[in-house]
Coordinates of C-alpha atoms in Angstrom, one line a residue:
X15 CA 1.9 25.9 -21.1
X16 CA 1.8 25.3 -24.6
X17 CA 0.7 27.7 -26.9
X18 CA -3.4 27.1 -27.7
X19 CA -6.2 28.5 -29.4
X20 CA -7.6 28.9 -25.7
X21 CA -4.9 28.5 -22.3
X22 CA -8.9 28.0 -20.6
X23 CA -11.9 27.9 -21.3
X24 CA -15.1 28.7 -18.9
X25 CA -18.8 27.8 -19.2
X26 CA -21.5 30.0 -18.1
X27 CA -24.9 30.1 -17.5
X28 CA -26.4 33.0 -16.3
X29 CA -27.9 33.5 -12.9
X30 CA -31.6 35.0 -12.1
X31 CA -29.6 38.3 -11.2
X32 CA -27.5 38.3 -14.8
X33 CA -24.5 36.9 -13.0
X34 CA -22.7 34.3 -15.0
X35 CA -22.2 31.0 -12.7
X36 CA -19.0 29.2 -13.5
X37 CA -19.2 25.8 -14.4
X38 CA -15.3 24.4 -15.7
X39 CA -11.9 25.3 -16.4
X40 CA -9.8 23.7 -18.0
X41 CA -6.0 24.3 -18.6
X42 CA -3.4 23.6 -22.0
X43 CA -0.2 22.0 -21.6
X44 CA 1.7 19.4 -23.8
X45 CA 1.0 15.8 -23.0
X46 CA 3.8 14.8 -25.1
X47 CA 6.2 16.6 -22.8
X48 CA 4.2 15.6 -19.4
X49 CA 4.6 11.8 -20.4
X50 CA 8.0 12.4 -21.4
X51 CA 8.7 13.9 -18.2
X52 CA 6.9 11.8 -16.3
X53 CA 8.2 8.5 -17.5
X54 CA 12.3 9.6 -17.8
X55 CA 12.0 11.1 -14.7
X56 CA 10.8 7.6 -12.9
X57 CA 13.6 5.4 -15.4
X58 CA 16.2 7.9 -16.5
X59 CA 17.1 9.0 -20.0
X60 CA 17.6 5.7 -22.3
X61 CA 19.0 7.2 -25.1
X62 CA 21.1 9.8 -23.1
X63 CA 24.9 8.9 -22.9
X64 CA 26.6 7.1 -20.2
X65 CA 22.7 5.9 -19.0
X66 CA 22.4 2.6 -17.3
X67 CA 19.1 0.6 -15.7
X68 CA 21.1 0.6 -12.5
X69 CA 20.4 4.3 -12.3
X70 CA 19.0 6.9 -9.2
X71 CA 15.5 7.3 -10.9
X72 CA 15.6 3.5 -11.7
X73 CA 16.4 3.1 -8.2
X74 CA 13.3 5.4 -6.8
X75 CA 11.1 3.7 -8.8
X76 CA 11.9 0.2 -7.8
X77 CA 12.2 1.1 -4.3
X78 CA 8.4 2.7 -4.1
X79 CA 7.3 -0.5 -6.3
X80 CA 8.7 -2.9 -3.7
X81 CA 6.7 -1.7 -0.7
X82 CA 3.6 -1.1 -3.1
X83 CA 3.9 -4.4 -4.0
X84 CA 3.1 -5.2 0.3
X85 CA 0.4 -3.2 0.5
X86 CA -1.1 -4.2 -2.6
X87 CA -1.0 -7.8 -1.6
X88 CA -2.5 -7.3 2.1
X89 CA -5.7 -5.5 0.7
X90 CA -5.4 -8.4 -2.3
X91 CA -5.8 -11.0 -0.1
X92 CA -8.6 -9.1 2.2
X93 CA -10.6 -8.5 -1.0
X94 CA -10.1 -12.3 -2.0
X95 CA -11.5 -13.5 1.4
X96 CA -14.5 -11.2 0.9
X97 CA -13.5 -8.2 3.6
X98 CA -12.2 -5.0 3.0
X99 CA -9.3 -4.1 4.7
X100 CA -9.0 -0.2 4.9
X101 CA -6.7 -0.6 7.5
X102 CA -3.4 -2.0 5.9
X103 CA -2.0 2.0 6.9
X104 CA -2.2 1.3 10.3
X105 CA -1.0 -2.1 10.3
X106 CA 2.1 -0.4 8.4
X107 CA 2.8 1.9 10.8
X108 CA 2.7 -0.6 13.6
X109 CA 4.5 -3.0 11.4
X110 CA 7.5 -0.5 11.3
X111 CA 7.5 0.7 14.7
X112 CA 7.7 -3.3 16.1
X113 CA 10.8 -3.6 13.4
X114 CA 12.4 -0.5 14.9
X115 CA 12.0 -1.1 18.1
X116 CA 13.3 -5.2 18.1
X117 CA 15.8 -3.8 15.8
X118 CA 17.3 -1.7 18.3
X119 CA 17.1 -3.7 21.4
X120 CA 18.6 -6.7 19.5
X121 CA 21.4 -4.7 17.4
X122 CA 23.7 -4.5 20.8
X123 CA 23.8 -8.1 20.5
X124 CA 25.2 -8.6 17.2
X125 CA 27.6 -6.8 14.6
X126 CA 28.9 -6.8 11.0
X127 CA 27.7 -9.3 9.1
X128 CA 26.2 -11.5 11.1
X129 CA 24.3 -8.8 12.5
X130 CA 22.9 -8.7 9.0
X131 CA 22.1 -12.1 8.6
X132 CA 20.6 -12.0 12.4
X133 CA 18.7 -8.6 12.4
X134 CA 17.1 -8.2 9.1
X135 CA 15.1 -11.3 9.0
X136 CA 14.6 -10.5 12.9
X137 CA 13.3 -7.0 11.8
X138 CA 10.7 -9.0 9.0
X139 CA 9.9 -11.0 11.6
X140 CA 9.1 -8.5 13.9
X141 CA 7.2 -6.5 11.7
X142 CA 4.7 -9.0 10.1
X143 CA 4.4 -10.5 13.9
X144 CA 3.0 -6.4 14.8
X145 CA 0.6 -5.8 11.9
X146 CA -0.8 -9.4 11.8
X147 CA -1.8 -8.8 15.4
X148 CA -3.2 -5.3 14.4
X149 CA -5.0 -6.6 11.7
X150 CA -6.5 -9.7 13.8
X151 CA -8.2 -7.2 16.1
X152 CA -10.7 -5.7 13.0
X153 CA -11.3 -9.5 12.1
X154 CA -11.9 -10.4 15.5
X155 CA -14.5 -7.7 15.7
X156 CA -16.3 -8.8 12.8
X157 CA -16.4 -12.6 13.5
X158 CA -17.4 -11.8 17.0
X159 CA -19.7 -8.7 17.1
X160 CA -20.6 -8.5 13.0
X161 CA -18.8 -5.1 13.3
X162 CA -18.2 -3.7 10.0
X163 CA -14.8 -3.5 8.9
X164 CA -14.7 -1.0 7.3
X165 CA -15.4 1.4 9.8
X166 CA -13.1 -0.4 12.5
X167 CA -9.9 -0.5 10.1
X168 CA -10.7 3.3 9.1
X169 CA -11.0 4.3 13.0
X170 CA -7.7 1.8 13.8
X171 CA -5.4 3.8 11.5
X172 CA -6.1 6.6 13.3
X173 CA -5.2 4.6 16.6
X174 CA -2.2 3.3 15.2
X175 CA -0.8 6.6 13.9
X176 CA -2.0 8.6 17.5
X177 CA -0.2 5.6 19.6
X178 CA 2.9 5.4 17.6
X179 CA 3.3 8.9 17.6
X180 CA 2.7 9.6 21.2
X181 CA 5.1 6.6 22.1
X182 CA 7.8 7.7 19.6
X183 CA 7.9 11.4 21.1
X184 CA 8.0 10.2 24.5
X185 CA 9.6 7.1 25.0
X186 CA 11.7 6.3 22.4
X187 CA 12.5 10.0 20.6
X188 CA 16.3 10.3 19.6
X189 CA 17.2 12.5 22.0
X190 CA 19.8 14.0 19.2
X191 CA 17.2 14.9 16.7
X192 CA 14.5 17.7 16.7
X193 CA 12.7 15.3 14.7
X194 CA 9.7 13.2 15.9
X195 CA 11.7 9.9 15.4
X196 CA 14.0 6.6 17.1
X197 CA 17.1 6.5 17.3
X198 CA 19.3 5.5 14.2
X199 CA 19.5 1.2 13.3
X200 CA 22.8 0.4 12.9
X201 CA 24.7 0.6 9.5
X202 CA 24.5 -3.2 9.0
X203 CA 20.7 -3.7 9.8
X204 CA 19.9 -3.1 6.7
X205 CA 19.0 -4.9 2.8
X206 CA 21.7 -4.9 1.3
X207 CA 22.1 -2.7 -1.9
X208 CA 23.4 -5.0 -4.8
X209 CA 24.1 -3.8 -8.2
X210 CA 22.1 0.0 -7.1
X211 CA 24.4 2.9 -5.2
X212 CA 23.3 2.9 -2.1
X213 CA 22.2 6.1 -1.4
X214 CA 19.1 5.4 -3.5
X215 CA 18.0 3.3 -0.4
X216 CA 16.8 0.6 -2.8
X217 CA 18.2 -3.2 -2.6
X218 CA 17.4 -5.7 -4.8
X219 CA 17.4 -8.5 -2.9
X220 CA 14.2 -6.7 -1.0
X221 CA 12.6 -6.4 -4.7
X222 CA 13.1 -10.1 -5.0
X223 CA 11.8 -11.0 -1.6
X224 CA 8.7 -8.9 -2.7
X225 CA 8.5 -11.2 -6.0
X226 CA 8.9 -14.0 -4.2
X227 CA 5.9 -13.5 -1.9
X228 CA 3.9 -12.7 -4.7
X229 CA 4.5 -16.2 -6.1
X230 CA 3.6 -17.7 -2.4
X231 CA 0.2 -16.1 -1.9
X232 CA -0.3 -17.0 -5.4
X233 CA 0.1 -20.6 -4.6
X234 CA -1.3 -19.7 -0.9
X235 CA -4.4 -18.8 -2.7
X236 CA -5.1 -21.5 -5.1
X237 CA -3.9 -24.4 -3.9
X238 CA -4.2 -24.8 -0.6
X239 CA -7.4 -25.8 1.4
X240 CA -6.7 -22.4 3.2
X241 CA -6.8 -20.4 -0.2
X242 CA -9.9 -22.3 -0.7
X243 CA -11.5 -21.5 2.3
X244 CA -10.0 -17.9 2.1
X245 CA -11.9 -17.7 -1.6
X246 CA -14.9 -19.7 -0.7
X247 CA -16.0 -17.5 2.3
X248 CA -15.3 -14.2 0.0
X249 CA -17.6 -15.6 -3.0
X250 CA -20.2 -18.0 -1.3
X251 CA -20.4 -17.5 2.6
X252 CA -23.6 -19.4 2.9
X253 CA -22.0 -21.9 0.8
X254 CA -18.7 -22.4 2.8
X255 CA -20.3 -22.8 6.1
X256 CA -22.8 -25.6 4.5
X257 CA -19.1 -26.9 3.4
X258 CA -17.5 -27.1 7.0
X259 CA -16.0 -24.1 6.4
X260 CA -15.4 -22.1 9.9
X261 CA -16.4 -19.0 8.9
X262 CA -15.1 -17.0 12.0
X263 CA -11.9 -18.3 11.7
X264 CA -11.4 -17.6 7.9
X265 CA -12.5 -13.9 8.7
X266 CA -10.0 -13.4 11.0
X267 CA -7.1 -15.9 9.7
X268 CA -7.5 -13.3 6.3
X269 CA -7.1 -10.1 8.6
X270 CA -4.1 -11.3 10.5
X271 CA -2.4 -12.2 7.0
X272 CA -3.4 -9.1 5.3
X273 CA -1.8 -7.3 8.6
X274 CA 1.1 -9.8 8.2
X275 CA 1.9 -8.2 5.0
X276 CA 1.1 -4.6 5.4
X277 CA 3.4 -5.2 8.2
X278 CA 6.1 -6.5 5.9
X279 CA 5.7 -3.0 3.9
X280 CA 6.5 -1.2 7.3
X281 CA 9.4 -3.6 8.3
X282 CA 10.7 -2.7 4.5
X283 CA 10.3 0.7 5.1
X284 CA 11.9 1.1 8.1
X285 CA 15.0 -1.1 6.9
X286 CA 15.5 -0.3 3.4
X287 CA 14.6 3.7 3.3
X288 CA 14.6 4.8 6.6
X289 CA 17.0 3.2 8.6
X290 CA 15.3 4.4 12.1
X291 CA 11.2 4.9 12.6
X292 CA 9.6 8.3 11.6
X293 CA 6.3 9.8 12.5
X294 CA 4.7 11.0 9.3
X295 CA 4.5 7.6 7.4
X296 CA 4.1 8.0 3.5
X297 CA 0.1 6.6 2.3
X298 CA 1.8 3.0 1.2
X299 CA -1.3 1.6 2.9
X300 CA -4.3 4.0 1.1
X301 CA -1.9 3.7 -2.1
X302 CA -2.0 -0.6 -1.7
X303 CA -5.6 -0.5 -2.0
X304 CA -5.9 1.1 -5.5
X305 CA -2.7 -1.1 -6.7
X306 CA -5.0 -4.0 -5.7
X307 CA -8.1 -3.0 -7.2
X308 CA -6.1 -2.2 -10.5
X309 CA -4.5 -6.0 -10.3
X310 CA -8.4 -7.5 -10.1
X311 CA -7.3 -9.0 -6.5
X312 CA -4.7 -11.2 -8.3
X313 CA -1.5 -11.6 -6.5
X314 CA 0.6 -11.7 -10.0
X315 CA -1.5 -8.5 -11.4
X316 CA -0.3 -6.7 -8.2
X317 CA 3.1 -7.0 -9.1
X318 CA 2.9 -5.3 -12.8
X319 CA 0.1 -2.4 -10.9
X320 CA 2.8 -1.5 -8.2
X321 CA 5.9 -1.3 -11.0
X322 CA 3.0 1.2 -12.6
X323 CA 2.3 3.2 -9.7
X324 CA 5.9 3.3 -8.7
X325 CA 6.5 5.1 -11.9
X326 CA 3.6 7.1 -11.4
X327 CA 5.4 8.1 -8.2
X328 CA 8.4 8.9 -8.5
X329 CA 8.0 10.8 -12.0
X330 CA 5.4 13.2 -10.1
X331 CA 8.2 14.8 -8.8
X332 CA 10.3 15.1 -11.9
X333 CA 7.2 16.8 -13.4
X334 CA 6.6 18.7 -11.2
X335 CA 10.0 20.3 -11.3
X336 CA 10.4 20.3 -15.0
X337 CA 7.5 21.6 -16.0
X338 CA 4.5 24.5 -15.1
X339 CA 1.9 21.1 -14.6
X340 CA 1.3 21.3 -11.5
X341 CA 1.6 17.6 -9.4
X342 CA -1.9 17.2 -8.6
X343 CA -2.5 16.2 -12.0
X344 CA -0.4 13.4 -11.7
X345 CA -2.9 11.9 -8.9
X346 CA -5.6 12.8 -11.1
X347 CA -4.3 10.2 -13.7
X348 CA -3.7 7.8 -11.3
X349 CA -7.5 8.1 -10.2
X350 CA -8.9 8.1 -13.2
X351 CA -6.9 4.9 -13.9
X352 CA -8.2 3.7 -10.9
X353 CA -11.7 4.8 -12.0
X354 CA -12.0 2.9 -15.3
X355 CA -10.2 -0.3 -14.2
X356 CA -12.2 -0.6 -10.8
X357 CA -15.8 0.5 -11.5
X358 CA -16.7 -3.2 -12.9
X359 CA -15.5 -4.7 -9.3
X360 CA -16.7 -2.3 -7.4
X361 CA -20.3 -3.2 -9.0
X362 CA -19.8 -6.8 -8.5
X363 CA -18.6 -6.2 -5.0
X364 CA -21.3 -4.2 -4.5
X365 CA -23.9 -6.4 -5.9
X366 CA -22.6 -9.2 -4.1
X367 CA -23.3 -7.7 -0.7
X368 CA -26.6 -6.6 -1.9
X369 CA -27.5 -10.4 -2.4
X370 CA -26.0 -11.4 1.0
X371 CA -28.7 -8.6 2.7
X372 CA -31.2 -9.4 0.9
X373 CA -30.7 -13.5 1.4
X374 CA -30.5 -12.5 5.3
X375 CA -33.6 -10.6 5.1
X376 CA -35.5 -13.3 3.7
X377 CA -33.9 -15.9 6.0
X378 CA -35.2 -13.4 8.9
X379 CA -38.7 -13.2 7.5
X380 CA -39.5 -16.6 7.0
X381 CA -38.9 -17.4 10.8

């Protein structure tokens, strides 16, 4: 804590019995040496001898940036369709669970190199195949029973995590570990690492991959008849149906791909950090959601918002060991980032949904 007039202040008022109520505190340290922390601890020292961009802190932050940039896109392309897909967690967790499992059962099969070439696209496969079909079942729900989705995705990551869990510790537990998790993938069903050490569990060609899907929802998006379809039902419902538009099917077409690729971020994690599947799954999914809403919904802004958060990230913990702030702060920059940036959508989303009620009212009362 740098030295200050005041280390914290308090505001009273005082009470109908003469006791001063507390109303803030607030706390002194050096934002100079909290951003400096914050940001060499997520790229490394630049001006420090001997540094190189290939370096661990480098390697943590592209690692978290690469699944972010899954998540991000699943809720991206939920949002664009007009849904809200709280569920992306869930569809993770089953998403990595599917990889480890195919993973495992194929891996006897195959070794070496061509076990690489076999079992990690087999793994991808696997894992966007498991959260599409979780994230199908919430879209089913709406386009059959008008369930709200937000309630069903919230309620389904709580499935997902109890399922997995409970099937994990006892069916398919490493009977080795003490630890709620699978057994180990092998050595060569994995991304991987080109031009980072290894042990930072980060491979570029996974990064790429990541970039490259950006570019194909991007193009998914707007310029296909499905992209327009997808954006048509999210901005004009009424509208797209008068158009031919199968509503129903949209809905839940746009849950099974925004499963698809929260189910990509599990596969990722389970192959490129991991290496086996462990209960107690990081928030990728909860974290996606705020990279989208910082990104607008655009699959090219969630790229640049996921490099941010990953330095957000990984420099929390750098902080957090370097200096008396304690981490929390961190998150309370990211929210606040979160706050200014998403408050304009969140009114338009709101208002939109507003109109849609009160267009179905009127529809109601006039018959």
């Amino acid at each position: 804590m740098t030295a200050c007039s005041s280390a914290a202040f308090v505001l009273t008022h005082p009470t109908p019995f003469g006791v001063p109520r507390l109303f803030a505190v607030g706390f002194c340290y050096d934002p100079v040496a909290v951003y400096d922390r914050l940001f060499l601890g997520a790229l490394g020292d630049p001006f420090s001898a001997g540094w190189s961009p290939r370096n661990a802190q480098m390697a943590v932050t592209l690692r978290e940036t690469t699944v972010l940039i899954f998540t991000g896109l699943s809720v991206a392309v939920a949002f664009r369709a007009g849904v809200f897909n709280i569920g992306t967690q869930g569809q993770l967790v089953v998403g990595g669970f599917s990889t480890a499992l195919t993973v495992l059962a194929a891996a006897p099969v195959v070794s070496g190199f061509v076990g690489t070439l076999t079992l990690v696209p087999l793994g991808l496969l696997a894992g966007a195949v498991g959260g599409g079909f979780y994230g199908a079942i919430p879209g089913a729900l709406k386009a059959c029973a008008d369930a709200n989705e937000v309630i069903t995705t919230i309620m389904l990551n709580f499935v997902a995590t109890g399922v997995v869990g409970y099937l994990v510790l006892n069916q398919f537990k490493d009977p080795t570990s003490a630890a709620t998790q699978t057994r180990a993938l092998p050595s060569y069903a994995n991304f991987p690492a080109i031009a980072f050490d290894p042990r930072g569990n980060f491979s570029l060609i996974a990064l790429l991959f990541g970039i490259g899907l950006i570019v194909a929802i991007y193009y998914l998006l707007a310029h296909t008849s499905f992209g327009y379809d997808l954006r048509t039902s999210g901005l004009q419902p009424e509208a797209a149906e008068y158009g031919g538009v199968d509503a129903a099917r949209t809905v839940v077409a746009s849950f099974a791909l925004s499963g698809a690729l929260g189910g990509l971020g599990g596969a990722l994690y389970v192959l490129m950090i991991l290496g086996n599947y462990q209960t107690g799954v990081p928030a990728y999914g909860f974290d996606g959601i705020t990279v989208s809403i910082l990104a607008g919904n655009n699959p090219v802004g969630v790229g640049f918002a996921a490099l941010l958060f990953g330095v957000l990230k990984s420099g929390t913990t750098v902080v957090d060991f370097a200096t008396d702030v304690p981490p929390q702060l961190v998150g309370v920059l990211r929210g606040l980032i979160i706050l200014f940036v998403a408050m304009p959508e969140f009114f338009r989303l709101l208002g939109g949904r507003m109109d849609r009620v009160q267009r179905r009212a009127r529809r109601l009362g006039s018959t």
